[in-house]
Short mmCIF file of C-alpha atoms in Angstrom, two decimals:
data_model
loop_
_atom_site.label_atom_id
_atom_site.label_comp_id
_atom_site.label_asym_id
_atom_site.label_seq_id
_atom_site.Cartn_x
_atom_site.Cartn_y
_atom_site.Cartn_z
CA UNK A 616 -1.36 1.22 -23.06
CA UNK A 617 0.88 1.93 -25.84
CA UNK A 618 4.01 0.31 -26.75
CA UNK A 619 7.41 1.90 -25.70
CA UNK A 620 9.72 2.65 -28.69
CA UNK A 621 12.97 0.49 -28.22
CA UNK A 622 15.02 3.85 -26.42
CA UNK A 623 13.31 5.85 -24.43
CA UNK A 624 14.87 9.15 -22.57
CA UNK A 625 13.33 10.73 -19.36
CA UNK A 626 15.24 14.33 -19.41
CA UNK A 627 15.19 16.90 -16.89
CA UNK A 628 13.63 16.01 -14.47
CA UNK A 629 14.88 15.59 -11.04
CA UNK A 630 15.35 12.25 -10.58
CA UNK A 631 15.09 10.32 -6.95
CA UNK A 632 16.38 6.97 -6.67
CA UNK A 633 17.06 6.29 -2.62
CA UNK A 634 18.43 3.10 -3.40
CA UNK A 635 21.18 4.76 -5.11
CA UNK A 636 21.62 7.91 -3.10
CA UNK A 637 20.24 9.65 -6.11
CA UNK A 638 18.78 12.90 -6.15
CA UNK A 639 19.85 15.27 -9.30
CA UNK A 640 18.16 16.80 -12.47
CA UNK A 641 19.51 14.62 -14.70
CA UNK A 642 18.12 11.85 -17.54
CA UNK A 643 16.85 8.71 -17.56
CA UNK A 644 17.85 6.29 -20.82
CA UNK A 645 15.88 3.34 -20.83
CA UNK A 646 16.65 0.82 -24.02
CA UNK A 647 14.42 -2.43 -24.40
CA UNK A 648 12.24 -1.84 -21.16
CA UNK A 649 15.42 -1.89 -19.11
CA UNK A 650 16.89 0.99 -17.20
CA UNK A 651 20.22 1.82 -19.30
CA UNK A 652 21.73 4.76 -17.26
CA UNK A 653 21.02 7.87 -14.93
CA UNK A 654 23.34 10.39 -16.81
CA UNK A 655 25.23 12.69 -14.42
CA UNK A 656 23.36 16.58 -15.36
CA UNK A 657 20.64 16.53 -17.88
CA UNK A 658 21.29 17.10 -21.61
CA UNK A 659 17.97 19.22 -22.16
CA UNK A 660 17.86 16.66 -25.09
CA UNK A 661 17.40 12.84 -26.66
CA UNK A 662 20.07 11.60 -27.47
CA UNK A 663 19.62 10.48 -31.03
CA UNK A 664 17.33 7.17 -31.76
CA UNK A 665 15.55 8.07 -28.67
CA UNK A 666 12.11 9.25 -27.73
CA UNK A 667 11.94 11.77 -25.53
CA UNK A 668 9.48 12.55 -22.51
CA UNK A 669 10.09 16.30 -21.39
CA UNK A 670 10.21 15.94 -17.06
CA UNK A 671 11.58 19.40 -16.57
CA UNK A 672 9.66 20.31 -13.52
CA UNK A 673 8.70 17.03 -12.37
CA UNK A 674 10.54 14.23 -10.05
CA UNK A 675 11.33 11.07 -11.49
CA UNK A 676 11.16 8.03 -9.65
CA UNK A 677 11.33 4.49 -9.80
CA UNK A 678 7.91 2.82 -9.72
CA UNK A 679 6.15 2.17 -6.31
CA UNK A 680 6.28 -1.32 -4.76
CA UNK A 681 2.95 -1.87 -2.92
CA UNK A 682 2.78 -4.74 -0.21
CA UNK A 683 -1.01 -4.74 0.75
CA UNK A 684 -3.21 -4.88 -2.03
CA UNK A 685 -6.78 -6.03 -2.46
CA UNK A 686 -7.99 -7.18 -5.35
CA UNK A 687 -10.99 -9.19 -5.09
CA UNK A 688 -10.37 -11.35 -7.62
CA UNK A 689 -11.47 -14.22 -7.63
CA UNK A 690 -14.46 -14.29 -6.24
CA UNK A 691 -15.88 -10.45 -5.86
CA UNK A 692 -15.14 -9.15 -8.92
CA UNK A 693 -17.99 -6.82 -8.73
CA UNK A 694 -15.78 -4.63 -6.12
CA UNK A 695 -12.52 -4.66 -8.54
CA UNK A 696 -10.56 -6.92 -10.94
CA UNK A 697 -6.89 -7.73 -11.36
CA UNK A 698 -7.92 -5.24 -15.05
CA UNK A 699 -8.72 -2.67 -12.69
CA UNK A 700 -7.03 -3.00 -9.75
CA UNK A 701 -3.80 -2.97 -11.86
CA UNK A 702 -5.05 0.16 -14.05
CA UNK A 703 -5.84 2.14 -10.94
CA UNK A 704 -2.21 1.08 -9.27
CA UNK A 705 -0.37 2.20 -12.51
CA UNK A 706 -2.96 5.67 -12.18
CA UNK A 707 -1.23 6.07 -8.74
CA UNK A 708 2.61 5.32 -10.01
CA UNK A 709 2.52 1.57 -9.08
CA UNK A 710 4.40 -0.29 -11.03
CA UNK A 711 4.56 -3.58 -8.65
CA UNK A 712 1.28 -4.92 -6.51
CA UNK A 713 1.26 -7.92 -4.08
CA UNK A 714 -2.26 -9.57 -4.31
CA UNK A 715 -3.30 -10.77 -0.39
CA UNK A 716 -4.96 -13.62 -0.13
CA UNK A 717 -8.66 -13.20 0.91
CA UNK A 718 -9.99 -14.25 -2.40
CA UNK A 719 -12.35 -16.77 -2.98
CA UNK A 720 -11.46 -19.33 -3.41
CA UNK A 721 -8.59 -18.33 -1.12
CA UNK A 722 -5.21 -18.40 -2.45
CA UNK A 723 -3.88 -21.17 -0.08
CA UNK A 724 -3.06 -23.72 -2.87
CA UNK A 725 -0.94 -23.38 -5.77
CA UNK A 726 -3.81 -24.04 -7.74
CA UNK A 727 -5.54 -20.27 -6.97
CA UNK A 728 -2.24 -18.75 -7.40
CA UNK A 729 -1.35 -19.82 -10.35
CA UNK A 730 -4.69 -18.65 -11.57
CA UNK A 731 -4.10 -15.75 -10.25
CA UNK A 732 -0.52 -15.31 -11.86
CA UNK A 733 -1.99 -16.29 -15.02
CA UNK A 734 -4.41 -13.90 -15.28
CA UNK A 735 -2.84 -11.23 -14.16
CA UNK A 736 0.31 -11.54 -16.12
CA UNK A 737 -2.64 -11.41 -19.62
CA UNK A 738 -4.64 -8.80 -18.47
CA UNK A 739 -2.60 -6.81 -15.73
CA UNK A 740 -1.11 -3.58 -17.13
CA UNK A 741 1.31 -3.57 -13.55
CA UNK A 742 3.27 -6.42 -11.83
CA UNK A 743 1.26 -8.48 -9.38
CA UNK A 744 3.01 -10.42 -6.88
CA UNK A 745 0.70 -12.84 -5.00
CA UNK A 746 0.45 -13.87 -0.97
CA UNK A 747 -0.46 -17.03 -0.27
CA UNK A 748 -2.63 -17.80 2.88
CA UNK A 749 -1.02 -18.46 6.38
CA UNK A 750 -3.79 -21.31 7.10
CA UNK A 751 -6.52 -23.09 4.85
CA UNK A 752 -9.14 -21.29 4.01
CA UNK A 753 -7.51 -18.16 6.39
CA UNK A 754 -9.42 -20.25 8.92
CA UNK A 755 -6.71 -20.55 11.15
CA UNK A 756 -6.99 -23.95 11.95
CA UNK A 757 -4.48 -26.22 10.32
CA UNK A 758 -1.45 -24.40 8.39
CA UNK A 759 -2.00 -24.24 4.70
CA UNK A 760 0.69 -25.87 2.16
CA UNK A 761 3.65 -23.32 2.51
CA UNK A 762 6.04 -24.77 0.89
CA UNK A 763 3.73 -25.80 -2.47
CA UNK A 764 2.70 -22.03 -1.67
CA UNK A 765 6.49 -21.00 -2.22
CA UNK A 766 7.70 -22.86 -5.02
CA UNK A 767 4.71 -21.43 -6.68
CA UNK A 768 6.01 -17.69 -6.12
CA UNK A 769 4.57 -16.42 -3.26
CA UNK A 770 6.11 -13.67 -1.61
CA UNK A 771 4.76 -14.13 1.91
CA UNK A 772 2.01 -15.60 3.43
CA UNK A 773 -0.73 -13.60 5.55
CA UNK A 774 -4.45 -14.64 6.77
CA UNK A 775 -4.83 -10.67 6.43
CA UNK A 776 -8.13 -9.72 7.81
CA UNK A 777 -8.67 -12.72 10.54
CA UNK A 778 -5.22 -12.80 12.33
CA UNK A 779 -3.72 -16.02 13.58
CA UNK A 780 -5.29 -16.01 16.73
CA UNK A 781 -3.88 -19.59 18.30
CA UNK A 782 0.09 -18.55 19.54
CA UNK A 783 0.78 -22.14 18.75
CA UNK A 784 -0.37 -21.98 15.16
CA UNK A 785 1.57 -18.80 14.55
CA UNK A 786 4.69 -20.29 16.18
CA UNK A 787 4.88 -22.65 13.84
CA UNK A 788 4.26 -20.43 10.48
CA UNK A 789 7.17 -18.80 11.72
CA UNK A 790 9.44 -21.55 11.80
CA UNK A 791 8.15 -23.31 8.57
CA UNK A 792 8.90 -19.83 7.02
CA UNK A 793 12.56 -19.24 8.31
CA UNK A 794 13.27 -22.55 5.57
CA UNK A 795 11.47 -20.76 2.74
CA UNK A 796 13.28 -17.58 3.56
CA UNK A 797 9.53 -15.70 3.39
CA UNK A 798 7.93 -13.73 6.10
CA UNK A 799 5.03 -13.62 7.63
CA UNK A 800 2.56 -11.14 7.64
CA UNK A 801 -0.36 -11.33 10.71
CA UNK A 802 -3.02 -9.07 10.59
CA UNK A 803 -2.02 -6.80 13.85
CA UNK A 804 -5.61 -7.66 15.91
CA UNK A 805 -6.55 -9.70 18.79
CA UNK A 806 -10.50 -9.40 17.88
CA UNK A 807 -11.39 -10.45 21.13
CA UNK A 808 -10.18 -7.27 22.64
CA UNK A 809 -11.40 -5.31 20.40
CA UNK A 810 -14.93 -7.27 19.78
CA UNK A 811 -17.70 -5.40 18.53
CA UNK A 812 -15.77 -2.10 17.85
CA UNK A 813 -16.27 -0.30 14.77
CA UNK A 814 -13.82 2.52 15.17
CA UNK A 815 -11.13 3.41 17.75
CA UNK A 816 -12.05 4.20 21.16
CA UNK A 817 -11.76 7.39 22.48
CA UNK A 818 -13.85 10.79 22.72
CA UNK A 819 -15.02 10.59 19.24
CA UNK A 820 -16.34 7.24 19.30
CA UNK A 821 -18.25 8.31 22.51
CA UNK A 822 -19.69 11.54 21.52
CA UNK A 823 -21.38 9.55 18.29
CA UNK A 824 -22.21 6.72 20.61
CA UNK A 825 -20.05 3.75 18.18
CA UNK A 826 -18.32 1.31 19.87
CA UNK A 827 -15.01 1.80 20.40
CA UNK A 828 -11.70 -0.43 20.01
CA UNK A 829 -9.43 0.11 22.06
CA UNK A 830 -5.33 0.40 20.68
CA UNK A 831 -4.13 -2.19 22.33
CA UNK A 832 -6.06 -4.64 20.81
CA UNK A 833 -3.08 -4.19 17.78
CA UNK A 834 -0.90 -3.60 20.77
CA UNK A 835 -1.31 -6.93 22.52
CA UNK A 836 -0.94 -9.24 18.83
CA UNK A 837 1.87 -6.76 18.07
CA UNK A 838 3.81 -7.59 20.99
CA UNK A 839 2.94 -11.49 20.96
CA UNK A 840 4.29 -11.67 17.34
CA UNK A 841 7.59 -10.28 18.47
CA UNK A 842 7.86 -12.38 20.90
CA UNK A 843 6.96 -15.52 18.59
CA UNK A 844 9.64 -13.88 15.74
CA UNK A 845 12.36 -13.81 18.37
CA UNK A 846 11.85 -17.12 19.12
CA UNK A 847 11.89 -18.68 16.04
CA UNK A 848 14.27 -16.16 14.11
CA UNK A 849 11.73 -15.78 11.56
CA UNK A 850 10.95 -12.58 9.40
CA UNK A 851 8.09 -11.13 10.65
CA UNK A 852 6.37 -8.02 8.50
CA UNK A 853 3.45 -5.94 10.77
CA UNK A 854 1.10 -4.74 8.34
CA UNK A 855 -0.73 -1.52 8.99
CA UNK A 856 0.71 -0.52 11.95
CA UNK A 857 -1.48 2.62 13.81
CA UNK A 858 -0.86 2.78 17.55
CA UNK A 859 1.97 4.28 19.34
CA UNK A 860 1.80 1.19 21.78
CA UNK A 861 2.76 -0.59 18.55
CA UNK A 862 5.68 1.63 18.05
CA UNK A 863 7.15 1.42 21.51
CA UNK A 864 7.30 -2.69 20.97
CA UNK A 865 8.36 -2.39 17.29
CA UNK A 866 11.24 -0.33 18.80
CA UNK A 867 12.26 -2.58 21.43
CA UNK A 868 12.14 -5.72 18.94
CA UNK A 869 14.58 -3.85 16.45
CA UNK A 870 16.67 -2.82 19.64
CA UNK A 871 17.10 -6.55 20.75
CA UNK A 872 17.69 -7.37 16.87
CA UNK A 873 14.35 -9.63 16.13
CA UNK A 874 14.09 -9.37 12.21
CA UNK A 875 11.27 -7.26 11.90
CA UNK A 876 9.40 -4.78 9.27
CA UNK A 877 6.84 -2.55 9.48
CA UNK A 878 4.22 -0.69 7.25
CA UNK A 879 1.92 2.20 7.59
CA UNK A 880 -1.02 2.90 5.21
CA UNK A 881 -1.22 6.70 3.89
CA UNK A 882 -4.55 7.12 5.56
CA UNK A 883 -3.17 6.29 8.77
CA UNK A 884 -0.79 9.36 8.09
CA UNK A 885 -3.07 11.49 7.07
CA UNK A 886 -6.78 10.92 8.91
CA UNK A 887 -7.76 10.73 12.43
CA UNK A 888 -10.45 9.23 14.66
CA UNK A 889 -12.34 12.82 13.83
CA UNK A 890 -12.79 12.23 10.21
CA UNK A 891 -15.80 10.28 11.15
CA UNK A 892 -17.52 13.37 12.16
CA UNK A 893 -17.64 13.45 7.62
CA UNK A 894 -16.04 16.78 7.86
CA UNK A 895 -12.85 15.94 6.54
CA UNK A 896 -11.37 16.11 9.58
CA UNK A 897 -12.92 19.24 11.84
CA UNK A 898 -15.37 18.93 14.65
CA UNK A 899 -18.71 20.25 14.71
CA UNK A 900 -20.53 21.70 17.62
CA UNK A 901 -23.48 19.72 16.84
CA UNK A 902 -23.28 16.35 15.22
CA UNK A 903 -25.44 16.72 11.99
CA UNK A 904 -26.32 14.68 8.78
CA UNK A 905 -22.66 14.25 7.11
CA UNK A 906 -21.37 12.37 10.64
CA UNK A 907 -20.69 8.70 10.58
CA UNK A 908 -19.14 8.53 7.19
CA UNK A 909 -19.09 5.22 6.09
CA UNK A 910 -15.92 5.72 3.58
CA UNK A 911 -13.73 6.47 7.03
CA UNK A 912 -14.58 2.73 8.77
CA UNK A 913 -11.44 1.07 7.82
CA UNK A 914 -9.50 -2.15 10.06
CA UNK A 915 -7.37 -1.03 11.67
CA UNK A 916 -9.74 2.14 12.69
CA UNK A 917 -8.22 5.73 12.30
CA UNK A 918 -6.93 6.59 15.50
CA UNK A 919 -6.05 10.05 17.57
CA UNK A 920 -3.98 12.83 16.76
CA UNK A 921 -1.36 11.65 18.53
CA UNK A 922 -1.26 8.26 17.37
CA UNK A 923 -0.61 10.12 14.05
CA UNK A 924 1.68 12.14 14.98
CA UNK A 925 3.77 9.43 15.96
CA UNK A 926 2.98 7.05 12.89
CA UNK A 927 4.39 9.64 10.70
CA UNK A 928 7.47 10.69 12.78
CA UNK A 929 8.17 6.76 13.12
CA UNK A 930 7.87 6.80 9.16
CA UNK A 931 10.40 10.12 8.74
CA UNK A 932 13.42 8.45 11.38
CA UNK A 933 13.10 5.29 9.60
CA UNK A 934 11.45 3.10 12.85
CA UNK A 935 8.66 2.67 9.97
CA UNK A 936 10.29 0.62 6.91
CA UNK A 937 7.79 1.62 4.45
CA UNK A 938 4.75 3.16 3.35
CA UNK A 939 1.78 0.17 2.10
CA UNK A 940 -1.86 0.95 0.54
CA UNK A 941 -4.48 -1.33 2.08
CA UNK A 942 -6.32 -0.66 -0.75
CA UNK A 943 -9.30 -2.14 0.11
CA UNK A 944 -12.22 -1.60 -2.61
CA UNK A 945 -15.79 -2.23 -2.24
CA UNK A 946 -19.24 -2.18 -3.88
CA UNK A 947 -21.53 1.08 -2.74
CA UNK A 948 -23.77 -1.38 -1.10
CA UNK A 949 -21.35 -2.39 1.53
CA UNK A 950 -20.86 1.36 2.07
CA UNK A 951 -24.21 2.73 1.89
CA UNK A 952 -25.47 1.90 5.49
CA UNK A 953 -25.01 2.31 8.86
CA UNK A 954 -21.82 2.68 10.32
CA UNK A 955 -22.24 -0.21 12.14
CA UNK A 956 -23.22 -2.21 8.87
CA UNK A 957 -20.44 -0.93 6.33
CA UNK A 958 -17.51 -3.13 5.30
CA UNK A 959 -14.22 -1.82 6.65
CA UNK A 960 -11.92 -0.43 3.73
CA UNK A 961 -10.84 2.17 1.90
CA UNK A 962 -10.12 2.39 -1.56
CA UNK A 963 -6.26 3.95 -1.71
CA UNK A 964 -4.30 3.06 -4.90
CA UNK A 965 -5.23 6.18 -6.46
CA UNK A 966 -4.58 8.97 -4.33
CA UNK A 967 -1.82 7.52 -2.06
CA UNK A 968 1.37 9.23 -3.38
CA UNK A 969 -0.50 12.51 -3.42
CA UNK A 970 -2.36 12.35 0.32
CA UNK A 971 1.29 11.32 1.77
CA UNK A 972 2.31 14.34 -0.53
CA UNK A 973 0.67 16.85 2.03
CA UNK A 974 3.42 15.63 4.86
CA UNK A 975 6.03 17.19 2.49
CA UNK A 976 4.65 20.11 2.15
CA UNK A 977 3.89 20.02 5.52
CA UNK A 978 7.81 20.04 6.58
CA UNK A 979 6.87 16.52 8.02
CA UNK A 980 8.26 14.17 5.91
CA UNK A 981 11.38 14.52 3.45
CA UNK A 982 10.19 13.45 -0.32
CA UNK A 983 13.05 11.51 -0.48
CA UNK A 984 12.07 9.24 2.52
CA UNK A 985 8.22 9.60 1.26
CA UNK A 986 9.64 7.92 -1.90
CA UNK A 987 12.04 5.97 -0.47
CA UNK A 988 9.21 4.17 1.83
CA UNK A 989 7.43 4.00 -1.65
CA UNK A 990 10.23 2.21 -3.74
CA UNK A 991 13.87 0.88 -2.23
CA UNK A 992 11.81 0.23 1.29
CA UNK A 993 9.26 -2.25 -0.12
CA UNK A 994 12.28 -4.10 -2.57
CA UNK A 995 14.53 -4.71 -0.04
CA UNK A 996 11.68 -6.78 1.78
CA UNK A 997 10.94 -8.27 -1.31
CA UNK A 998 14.21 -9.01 -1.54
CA UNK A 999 13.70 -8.38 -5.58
CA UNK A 1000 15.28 -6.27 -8.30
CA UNK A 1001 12.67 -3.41 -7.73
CA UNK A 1002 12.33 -0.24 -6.54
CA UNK A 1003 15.51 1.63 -8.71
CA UNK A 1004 16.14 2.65 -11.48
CA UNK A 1005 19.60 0.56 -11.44
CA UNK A 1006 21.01 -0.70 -14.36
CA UNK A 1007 19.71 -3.37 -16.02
CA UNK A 1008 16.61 -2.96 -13.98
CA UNK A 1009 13.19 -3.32 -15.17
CA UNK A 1010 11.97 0.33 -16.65
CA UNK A 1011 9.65 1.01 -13.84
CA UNK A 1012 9.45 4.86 -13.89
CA UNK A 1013 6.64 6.72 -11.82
CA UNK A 1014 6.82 11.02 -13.01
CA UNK A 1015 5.38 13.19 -10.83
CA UNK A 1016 4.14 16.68 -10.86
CA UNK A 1017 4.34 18.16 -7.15
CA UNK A 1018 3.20 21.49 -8.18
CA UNK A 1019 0.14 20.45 -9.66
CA UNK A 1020 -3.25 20.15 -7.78
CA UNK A 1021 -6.42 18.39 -7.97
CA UNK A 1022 -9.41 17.51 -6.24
CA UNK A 1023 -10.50 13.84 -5.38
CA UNK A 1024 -13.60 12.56 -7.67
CA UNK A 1025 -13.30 8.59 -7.20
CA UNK A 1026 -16.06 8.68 -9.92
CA UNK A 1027 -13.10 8.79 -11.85
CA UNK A 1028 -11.13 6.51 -10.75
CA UNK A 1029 -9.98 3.04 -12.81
CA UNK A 1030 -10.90 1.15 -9.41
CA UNK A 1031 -14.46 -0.19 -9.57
CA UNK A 1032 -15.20 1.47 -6.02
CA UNK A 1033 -15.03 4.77 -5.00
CA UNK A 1034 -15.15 4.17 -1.13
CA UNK A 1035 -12.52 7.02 -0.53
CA UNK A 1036 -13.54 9.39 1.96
CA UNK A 1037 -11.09 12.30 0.79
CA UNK A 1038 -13.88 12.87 -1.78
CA UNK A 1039 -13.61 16.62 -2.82
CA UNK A 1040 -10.11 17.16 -1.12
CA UNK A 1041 -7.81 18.97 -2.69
CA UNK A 1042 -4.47 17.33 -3.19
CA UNK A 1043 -1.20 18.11 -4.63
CA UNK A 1044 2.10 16.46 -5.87
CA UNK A 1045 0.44 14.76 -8.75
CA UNK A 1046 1.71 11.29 -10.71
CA UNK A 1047 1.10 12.47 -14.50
CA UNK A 1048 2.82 9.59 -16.28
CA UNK A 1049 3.94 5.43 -15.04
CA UNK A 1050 5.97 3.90 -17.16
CA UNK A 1051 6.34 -0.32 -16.76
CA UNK A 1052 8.78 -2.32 -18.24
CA UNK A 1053 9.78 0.46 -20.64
CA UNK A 1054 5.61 0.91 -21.41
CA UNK A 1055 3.61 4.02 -20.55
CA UNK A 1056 0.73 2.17 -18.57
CA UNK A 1057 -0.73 5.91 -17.78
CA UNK A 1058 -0.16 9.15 -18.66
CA UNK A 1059 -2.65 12.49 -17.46
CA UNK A 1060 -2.64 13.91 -20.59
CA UNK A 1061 -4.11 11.17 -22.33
CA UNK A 1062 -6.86 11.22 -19.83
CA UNK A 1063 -7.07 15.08 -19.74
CA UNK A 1064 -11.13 16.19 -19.59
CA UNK A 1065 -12.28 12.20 -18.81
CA UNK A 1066 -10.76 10.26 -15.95
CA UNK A 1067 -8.40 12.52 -14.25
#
């Protein structure tokens, strides 16, 4: 990282700022890490006493607000750190990170997240924004200290990977959490529907012999925490939403006016069930040595075509708030083994923007709603100044390249892991330079010939 001169202008590029109705070539003055002004045309030019970064070409956007991050830390820092979770988020044009809670310890006291917020604020090079656990010890059990939790700046509170399963629990997160004015978050499972699966039922899962589980498994905890949000008038958020069961509730519950959000992850997109075949996606007349990849097992499981399909035209007419990582790094060990064996994840920061990228080009998804789902989406959940380049708002400034291409080598990535499985896909629409707080936290050409 280098430090910002005091004026900084962006010029030329076309700039995209959905929470302004923005989209124009035009330039970008940022004074003191704070966005100045979006000038009406561009210049072609600094004005004078400023330093000037040349985006002619490239879209300029307002740094992307992630809502599901892992970062291991504390407690596995051998899979990633806040120093390198943060470093790969800015690689990806993340500017703001919320840390979920499956640390260890986990972050259900203040305690952990103040830790947490302490470290991260000396040695993150991105904002990190913690959740705080639903229960202790994301046992689900007895409710953890929510308020404490609150007051010590938690954004929501989730048990992320083992969902609330007792209804009477959950009922009363909810209502403890319409006081604090946070939602909740519930990992979108019933396990026992789904127990013992290891990727989503259907043909593929049966032709490589895996156990399936089946979609309404997220269905069925989907449609129970409607219910429960209706009934309590809480905020509910549904993380990593996959299923097109999922959709038809989510739907109905915005119909009837329960305060609900959803997210999708960018490999629920962009993959299907028949990426586990290790072909990036085709099917082989003969299952051979590169099946059951390993870097595809992932919680929720990559589903059908047609659960796509409808994921990403749920995203496009806005059903779908917003577009959030997962990123979910691990070591090689918890990779390198049977399918059956491996840890479900997949690492994400770094390639998101640019595997979403390929539903633009696609004629799938506009790149205004790819970036709004990115930026303005995310903030307004947050309910936080972030996500636009407003006045007077931080200098969070994500430049992207959508011409330029480049193939996936996660042995280059800032993340510790490298459990991607778009390994040796070619991607375009490229983030070349992230700028926080008025600071360029990464910039491809400085990288150029190393990690790129």
């Amino acid at each position: 990282m280098h430090l910002a001169a005091r004026k900084l202008a962006i010029t030329g590029g076309r700039v995209i700022d959905p929470a302004q109705g923005i989209d124009r070539v035009a330039d970008v003055l940022i004074s003191n890490g704070v966005v100045e002004a979006i000038t009406d045309s561009s210049s072609g030019s600094a004005p004078d006493g400023y330093e000037q970064i040349d985006a002619s070409g490239k879209i300029v956007a307002p740094g992307f607000v992630d809502l599901h991050t892992h970062l291991r830390d504390p407690g596995q820092e051998w899979k990633e750190t806040i120093v390198t979770g943060t470093r790969a988020a800015a690689h990806g044009g993340f500017t703001t990170i919320s840390a979920m809670p499956n640390t260890d310890p986990v972050q259900d006291s203040a305690a952990v997240v103040d830790d947490v917020m302490r470290r991260a604020a000396a040695d993150g090079v991105v904002r990190v924004l913690p959740i705080g656990a639903i229960s202790v010890g994301q046992k689900g059990k007895q409710l953890a200290p929510m308020g404490e939790l609150a007051d010590s700046g938690v954004i929501g509170f989730s048990d992320d990977g083992n969902p609330v399963a007792d209804a009477n629990l959950m009922r009363q997160a909810l209502s403890y959490a319409v006081e604090l004015g946070l939602p909740i978050i519930n990992h979108a499972e019933d396990k026992k529907i789904g127990a013992g699966g290891v990727m989503s039922a259907g043909t593929v899962a049966t032709r490589l012999g895996l156990a399936g589980v089946p979609a309404e498994a997220e269905t069925a905890m989907v449609a129970r925490d409607l219910h429960l949000a209706d009934l309590t008038k809480a905020r509910l958020h549904i993380p990593h939403i996959s299923t097109m069961g999922s959709l038809v509730a989510l739907r109905s519950a915005k119909e009837c006016g329960v305060d609900v959000t959803a997210e999708v992850t960018p490999h629920h997109l962009t993959l299907n069930d028949e990426w586990v075949f290790g072909l990036h996606g085709e099917i082989p007349a003969v299952v051979g040595s590169e099946a059951y990849d390993t870097n595809t097992k992932v919680n929720p499981p990559l589903r059908s075509r047609a659960d796509v399909e409808a994921v990403i035209e749920a995203l496009s007419d806005g059903l779908i708030d917003i577009i959030a990582t997962d990123h979910a790094p691990h070591a090689a060990t918890d990779k390198v083994c049977t399918y059956n064996e491996a840890a479900h994840g997949i690492n994400v920061l770094e390639t998101a923007f640019s595997s979403v990228f390929q539903l633009v080009d696609a004629g799938k998804l506009s790149v205004v709603r790819l970036i709004e789902s990115l930026t303005a989406g995310p903030a307004a959940i947050l309910k936080k100044d972030l996500g636009s380049l407003k006045k007077g708002f931080s200098a969070d400034v994500a430049i992207i390249d959508p011409g330029s291409k480049w193939v996936v080598d996660p042995t280059k990535f800032e993340s510790k892991s490298v459990n991607s499985p778009l390994t040796g896909v070619e991607l375009a629409g490229r983030v070349v330079q992230t700028i926080y707080q008025g600071e360029t936290v990464f910039e491809l050409s400085a990288v150029a010939g190393a990690k790129q």
